mmCIF file of C-alpha atoms and ligand atoms in Angstrom:
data_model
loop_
_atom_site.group_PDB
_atom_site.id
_atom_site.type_symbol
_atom_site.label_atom_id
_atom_site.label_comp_id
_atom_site.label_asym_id
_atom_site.label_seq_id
_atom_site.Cartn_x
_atom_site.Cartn_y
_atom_site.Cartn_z
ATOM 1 C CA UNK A 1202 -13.141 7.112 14.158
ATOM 2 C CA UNK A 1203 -15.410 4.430 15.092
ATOM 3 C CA UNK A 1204 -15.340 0.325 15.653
ATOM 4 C CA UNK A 1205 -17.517 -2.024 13.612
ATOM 5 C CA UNK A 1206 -18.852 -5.475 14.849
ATOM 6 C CA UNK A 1207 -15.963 -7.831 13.040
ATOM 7 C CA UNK A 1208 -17.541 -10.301 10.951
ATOM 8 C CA UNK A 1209 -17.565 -14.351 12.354
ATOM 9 C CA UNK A 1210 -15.194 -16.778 10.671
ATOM 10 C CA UNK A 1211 -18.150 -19.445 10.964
ATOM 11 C CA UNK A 1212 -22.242 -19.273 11.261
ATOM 12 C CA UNK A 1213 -24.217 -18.863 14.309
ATOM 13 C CA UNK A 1214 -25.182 -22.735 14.296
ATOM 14 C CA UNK A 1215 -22.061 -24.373 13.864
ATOM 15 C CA UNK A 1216 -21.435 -25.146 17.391
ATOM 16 C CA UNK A 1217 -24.719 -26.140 17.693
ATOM 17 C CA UNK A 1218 -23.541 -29.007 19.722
ATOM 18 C CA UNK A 1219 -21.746 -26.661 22.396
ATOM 19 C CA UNK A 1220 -23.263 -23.028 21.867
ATOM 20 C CA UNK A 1221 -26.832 -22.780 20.472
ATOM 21 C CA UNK A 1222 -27.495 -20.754 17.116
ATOM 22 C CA UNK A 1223 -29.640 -18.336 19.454
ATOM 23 C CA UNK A 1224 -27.125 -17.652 22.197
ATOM 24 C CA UNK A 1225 -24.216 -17.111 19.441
ATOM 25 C CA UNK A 1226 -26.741 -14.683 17.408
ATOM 26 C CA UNK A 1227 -27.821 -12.430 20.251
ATOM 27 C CA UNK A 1228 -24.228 -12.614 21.376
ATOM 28 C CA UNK A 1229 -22.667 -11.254 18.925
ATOM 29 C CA UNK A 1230 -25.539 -8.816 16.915
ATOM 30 C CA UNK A 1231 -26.991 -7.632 20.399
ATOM 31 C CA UNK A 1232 -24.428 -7.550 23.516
ATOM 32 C CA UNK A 1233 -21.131 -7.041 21.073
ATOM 33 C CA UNK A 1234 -23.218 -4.599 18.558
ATOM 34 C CA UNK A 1235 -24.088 -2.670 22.417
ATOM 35 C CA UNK A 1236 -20.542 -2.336 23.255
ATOM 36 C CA UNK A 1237 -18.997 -0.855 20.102
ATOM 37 C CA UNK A 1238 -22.159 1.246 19.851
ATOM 38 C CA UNK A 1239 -21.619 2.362 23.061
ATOM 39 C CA UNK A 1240 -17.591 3.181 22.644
ATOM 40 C CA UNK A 1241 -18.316 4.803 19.483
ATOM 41 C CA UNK A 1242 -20.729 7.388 21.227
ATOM 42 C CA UNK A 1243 -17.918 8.366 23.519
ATOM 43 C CA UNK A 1244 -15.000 8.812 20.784
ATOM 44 C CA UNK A 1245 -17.507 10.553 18.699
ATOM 45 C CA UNK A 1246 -16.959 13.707 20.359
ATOM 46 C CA UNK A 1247 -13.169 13.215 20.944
ATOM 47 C CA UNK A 1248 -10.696 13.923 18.415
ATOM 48 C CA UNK A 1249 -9.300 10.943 18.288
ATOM 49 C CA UNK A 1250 -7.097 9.547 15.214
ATOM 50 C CA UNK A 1251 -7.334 6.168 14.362
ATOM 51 C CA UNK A 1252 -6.445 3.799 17.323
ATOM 52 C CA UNK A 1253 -6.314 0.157 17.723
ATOM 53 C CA UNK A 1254 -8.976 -1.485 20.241
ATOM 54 C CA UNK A 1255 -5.602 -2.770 22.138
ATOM 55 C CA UNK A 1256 -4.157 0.284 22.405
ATOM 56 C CA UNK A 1257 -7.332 2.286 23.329
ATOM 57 C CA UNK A 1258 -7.645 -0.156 26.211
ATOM 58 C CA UNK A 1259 -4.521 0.291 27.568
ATOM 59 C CA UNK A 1260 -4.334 4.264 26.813
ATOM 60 C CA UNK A 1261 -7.990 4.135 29.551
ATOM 61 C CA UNK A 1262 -5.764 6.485 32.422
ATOM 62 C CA UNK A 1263 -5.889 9.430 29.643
ATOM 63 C CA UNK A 1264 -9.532 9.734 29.955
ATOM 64 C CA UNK A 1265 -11.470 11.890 32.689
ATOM 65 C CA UNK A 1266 -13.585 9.525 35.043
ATOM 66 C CA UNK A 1267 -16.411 8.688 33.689
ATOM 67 C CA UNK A 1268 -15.612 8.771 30.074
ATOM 68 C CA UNK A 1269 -12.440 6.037 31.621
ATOM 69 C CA UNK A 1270 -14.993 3.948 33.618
ATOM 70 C CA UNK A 1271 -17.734 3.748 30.326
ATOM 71 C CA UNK A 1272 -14.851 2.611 28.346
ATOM 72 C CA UNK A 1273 -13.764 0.077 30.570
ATOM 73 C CA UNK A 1274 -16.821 -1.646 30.181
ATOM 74 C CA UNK A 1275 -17.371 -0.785 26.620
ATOM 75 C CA UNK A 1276 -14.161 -0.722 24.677
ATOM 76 C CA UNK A 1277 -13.115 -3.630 26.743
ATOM 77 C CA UNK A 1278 -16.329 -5.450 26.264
ATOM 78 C CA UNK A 1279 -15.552 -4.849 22.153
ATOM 79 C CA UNK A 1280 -11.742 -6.092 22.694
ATOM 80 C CA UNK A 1281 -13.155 -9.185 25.112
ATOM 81 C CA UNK A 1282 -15.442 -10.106 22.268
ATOM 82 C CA UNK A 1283 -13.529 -9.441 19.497
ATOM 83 C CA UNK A 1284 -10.806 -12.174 20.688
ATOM 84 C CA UNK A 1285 -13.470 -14.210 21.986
ATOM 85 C CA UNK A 1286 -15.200 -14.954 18.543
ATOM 86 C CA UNK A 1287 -11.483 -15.478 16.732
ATOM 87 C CA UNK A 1288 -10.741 -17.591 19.351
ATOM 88 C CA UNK A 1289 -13.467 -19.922 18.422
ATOM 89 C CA UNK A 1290 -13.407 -22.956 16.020
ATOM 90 C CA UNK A 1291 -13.976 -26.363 15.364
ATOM 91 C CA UNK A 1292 -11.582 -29.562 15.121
ATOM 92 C CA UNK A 1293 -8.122 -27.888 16.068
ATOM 93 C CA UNK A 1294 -5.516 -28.992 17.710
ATOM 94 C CA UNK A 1295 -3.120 -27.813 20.760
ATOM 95 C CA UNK A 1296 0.312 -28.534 19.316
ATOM 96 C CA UNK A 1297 3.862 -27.105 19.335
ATOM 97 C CA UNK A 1298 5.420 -24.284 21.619
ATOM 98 C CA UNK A 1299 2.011 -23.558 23.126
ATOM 99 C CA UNK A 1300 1.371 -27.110 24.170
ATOM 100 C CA UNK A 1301 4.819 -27.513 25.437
ATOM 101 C CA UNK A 1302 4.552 -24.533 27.189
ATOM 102 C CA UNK A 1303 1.280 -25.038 28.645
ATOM 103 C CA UNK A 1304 3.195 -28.356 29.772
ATOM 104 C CA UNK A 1305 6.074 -26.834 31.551
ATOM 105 C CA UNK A 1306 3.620 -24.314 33.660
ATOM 106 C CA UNK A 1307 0.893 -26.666 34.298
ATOM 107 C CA UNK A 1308 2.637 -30.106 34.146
ATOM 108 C CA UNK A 1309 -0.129 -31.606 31.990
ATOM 109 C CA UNK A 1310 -3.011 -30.884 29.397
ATOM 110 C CA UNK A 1311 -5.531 -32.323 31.597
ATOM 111 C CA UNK A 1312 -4.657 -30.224 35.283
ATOM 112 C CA UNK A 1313 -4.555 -26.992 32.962
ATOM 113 C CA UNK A 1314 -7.763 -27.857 32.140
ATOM 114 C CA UNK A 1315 -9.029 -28.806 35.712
ATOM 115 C CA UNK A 1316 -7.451 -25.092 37.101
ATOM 116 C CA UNK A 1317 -8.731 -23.393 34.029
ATOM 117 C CA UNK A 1318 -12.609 -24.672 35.173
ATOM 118 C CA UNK A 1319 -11.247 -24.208 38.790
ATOM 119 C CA UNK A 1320 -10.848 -20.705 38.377
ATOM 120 C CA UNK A 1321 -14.170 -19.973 36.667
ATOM 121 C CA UNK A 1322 -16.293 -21.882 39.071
ATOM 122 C CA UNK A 1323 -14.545 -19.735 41.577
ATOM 123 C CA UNK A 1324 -14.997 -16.475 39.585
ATOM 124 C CA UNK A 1325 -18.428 -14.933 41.386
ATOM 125 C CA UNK A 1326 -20.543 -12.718 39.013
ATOM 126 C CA UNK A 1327 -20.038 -11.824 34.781
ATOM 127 C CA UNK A 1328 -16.283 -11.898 34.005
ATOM 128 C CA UNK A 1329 -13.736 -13.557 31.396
ATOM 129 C CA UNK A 1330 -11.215 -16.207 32.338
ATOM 130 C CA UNK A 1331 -7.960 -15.876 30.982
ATOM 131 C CA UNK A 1332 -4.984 -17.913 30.026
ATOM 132 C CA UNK A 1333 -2.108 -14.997 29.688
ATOM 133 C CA UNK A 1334 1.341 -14.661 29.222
ATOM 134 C CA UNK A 1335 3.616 -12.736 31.677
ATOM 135 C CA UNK A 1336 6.888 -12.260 31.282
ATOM 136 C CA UNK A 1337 7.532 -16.038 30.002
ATOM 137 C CA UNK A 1338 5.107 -18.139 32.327
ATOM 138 C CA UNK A 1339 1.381 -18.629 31.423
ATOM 139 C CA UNK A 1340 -0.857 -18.061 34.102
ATOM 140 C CA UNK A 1341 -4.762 -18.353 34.648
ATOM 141 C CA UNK A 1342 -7.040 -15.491 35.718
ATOM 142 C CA UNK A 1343 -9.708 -14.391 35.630
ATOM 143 C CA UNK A 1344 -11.243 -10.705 35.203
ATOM 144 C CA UNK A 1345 -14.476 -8.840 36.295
ATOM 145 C CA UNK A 1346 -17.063 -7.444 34.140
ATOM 146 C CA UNK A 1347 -15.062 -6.280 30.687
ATOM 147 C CA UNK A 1348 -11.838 -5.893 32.102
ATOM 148 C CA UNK A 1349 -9.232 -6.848 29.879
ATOM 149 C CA UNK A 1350 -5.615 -8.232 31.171
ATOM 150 C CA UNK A 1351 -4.014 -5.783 29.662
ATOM 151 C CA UNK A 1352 -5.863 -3.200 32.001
ATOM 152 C CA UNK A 1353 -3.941 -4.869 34.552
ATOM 153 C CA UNK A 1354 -0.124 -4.378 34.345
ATOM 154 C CA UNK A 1355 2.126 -5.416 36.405
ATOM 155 C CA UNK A 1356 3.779 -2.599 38.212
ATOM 156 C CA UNK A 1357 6.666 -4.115 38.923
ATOM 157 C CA UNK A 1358 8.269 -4.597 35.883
ATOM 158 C CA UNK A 1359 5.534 -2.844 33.767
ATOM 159 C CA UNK A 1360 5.110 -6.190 31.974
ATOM 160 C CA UNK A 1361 1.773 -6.487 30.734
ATOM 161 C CA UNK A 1362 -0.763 -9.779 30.464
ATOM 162 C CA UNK A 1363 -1.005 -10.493 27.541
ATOM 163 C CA UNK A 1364 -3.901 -12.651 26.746
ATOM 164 C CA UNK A 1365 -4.082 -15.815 24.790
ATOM 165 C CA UNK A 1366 -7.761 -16.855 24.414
ATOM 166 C CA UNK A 1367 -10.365 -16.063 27.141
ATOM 167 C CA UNK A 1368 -13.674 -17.522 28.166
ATOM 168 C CA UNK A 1369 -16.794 -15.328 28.539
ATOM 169 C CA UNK A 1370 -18.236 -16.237 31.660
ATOM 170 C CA UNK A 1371 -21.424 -14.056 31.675
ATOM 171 C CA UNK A 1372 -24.160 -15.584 31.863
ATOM 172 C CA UNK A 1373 -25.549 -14.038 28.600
ATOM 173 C CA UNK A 1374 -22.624 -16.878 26.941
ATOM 174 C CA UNK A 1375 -24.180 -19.750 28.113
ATOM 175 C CA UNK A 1376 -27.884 -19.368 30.063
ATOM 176 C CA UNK A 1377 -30.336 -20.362 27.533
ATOM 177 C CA UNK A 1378 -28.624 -23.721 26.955
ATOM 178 C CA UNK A 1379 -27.046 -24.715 29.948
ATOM 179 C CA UNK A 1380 -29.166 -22.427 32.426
ATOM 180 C CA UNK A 1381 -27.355 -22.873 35.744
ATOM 181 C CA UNK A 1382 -24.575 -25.660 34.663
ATOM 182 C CA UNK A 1383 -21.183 -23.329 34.042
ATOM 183 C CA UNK A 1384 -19.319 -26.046 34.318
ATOM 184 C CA UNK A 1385 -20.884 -28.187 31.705
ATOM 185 C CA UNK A 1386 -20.302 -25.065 29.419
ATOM 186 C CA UNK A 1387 -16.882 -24.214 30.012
ATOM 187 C CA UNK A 1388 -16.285 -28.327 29.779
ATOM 188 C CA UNK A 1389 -17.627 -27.971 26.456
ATOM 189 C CA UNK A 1390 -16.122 -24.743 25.394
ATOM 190 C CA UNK A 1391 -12.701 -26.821 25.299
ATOM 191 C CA UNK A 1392 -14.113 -28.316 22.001
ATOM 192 C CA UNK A 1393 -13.998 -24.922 20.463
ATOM 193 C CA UNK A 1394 -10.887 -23.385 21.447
ATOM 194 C CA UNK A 1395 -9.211 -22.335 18.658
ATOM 195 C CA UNK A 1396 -5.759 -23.429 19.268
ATOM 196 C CA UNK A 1397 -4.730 -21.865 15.839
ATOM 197 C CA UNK A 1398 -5.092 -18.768 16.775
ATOM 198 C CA UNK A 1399 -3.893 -19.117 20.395
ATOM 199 C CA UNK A 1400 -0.377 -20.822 19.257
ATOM 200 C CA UNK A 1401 -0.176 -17.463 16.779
ATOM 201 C CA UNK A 1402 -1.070 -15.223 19.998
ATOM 202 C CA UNK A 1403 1.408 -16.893 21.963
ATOM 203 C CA UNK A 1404 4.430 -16.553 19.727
ATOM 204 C CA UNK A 1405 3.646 -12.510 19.197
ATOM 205 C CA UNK A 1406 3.253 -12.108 22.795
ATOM 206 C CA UNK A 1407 7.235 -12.062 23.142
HETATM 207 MN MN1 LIG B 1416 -20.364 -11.666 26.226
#
């Protein structure tokens, strides 16, 4: 079996405005490409049937070592990207059970906002940052290199967390336009959060 880089729903210069044509180009065709290239070398010699990215991900305790730590970074760095390019798009709006739930956890729109940007100005070195669904409360968090929350379940009820969109934080998502300023790109990233897909996330994640 192998992975193959998932085509975009939109072309590398439509968020001009917020990501440049450049950044989303090498993004996707060079550091996704790398990952699935790389995950595909190590399933190569496994027999493995055909398995979802999701469910190799969370299946990474069945591997010896260092085939489980190369696939943490890899197959998690395909799943990471994967959700982060369907997560993307222009002019939609946070509505319905998502927005009221975002509501209920994190009284308003707005402070979700400020702890989302909270959390990834706090987050040192490449990561994601996360808005995930436990149980039934949405939390923020963030995650090291490619980790993926659902590497990270919770042991004490075995719940996992589920994601709903994520933010790549390496610096390979924003440096050539916004150099230093992570802020300014995660404040502009809210332009292109595709709440479409996140309000479809959310209601499978029960
Ligand atoms: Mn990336």
């Amino acid at each position: 079996m192998s992975y193959i880089l998932p085509k975009l729903d939109y072309s590398y210069d439509d968020f001009e405005t917020y990501i440049d044509k450049k950044t989303m180009f090498i993004h996707h065709t060079k550091h996704h490409q790398s990952y699935i290239d790389n995950t595909n070398k190590v399933l190569k010699d496994l027999e493995l049937s055909e398995v979802s990215i999701e469910n190799l991900v969370v299946n990474l305790d069945k591997f010896e070592k260092d085939k489980k730590n190369f696939l943490r970074n890899n197959a998690g760095g395909h799943l990471n990207h994967t959700l982060f390019w369907k997560g993307l798009k222009l002019g939609s709006n946070l509505k319905g059970k998502l927005k009221n739930s975002i509501e209920n956890n994190f009284s308003t729109i707005d402070n979700f906002k400020q702890q989302f940007e909270k959390v990834s100005m706090n987050h040192f070195g490449s990561g994601w940052v996360w808005l995930i669904k436990n149980s039934n409360n949405l939390h923020i968090i963030s995650t090291s290199n490619q980790d993926n929350p659902l590497m990270i379940k919770n042991t004490k009820n075995n719940i996992f967390n589920f994601p709903i969109f994520g933010i790549d934080i390496w610096e390979h998502a924003y440096y050539l336009k916004y150099q230093n300023r992570k802020l300014d790109y995660i404040k502009s990233v809210w332009n292109l959060i595709n709440w479409d897909e996140a309000s479809v996330r959310f209601l499978n994640s029960d």
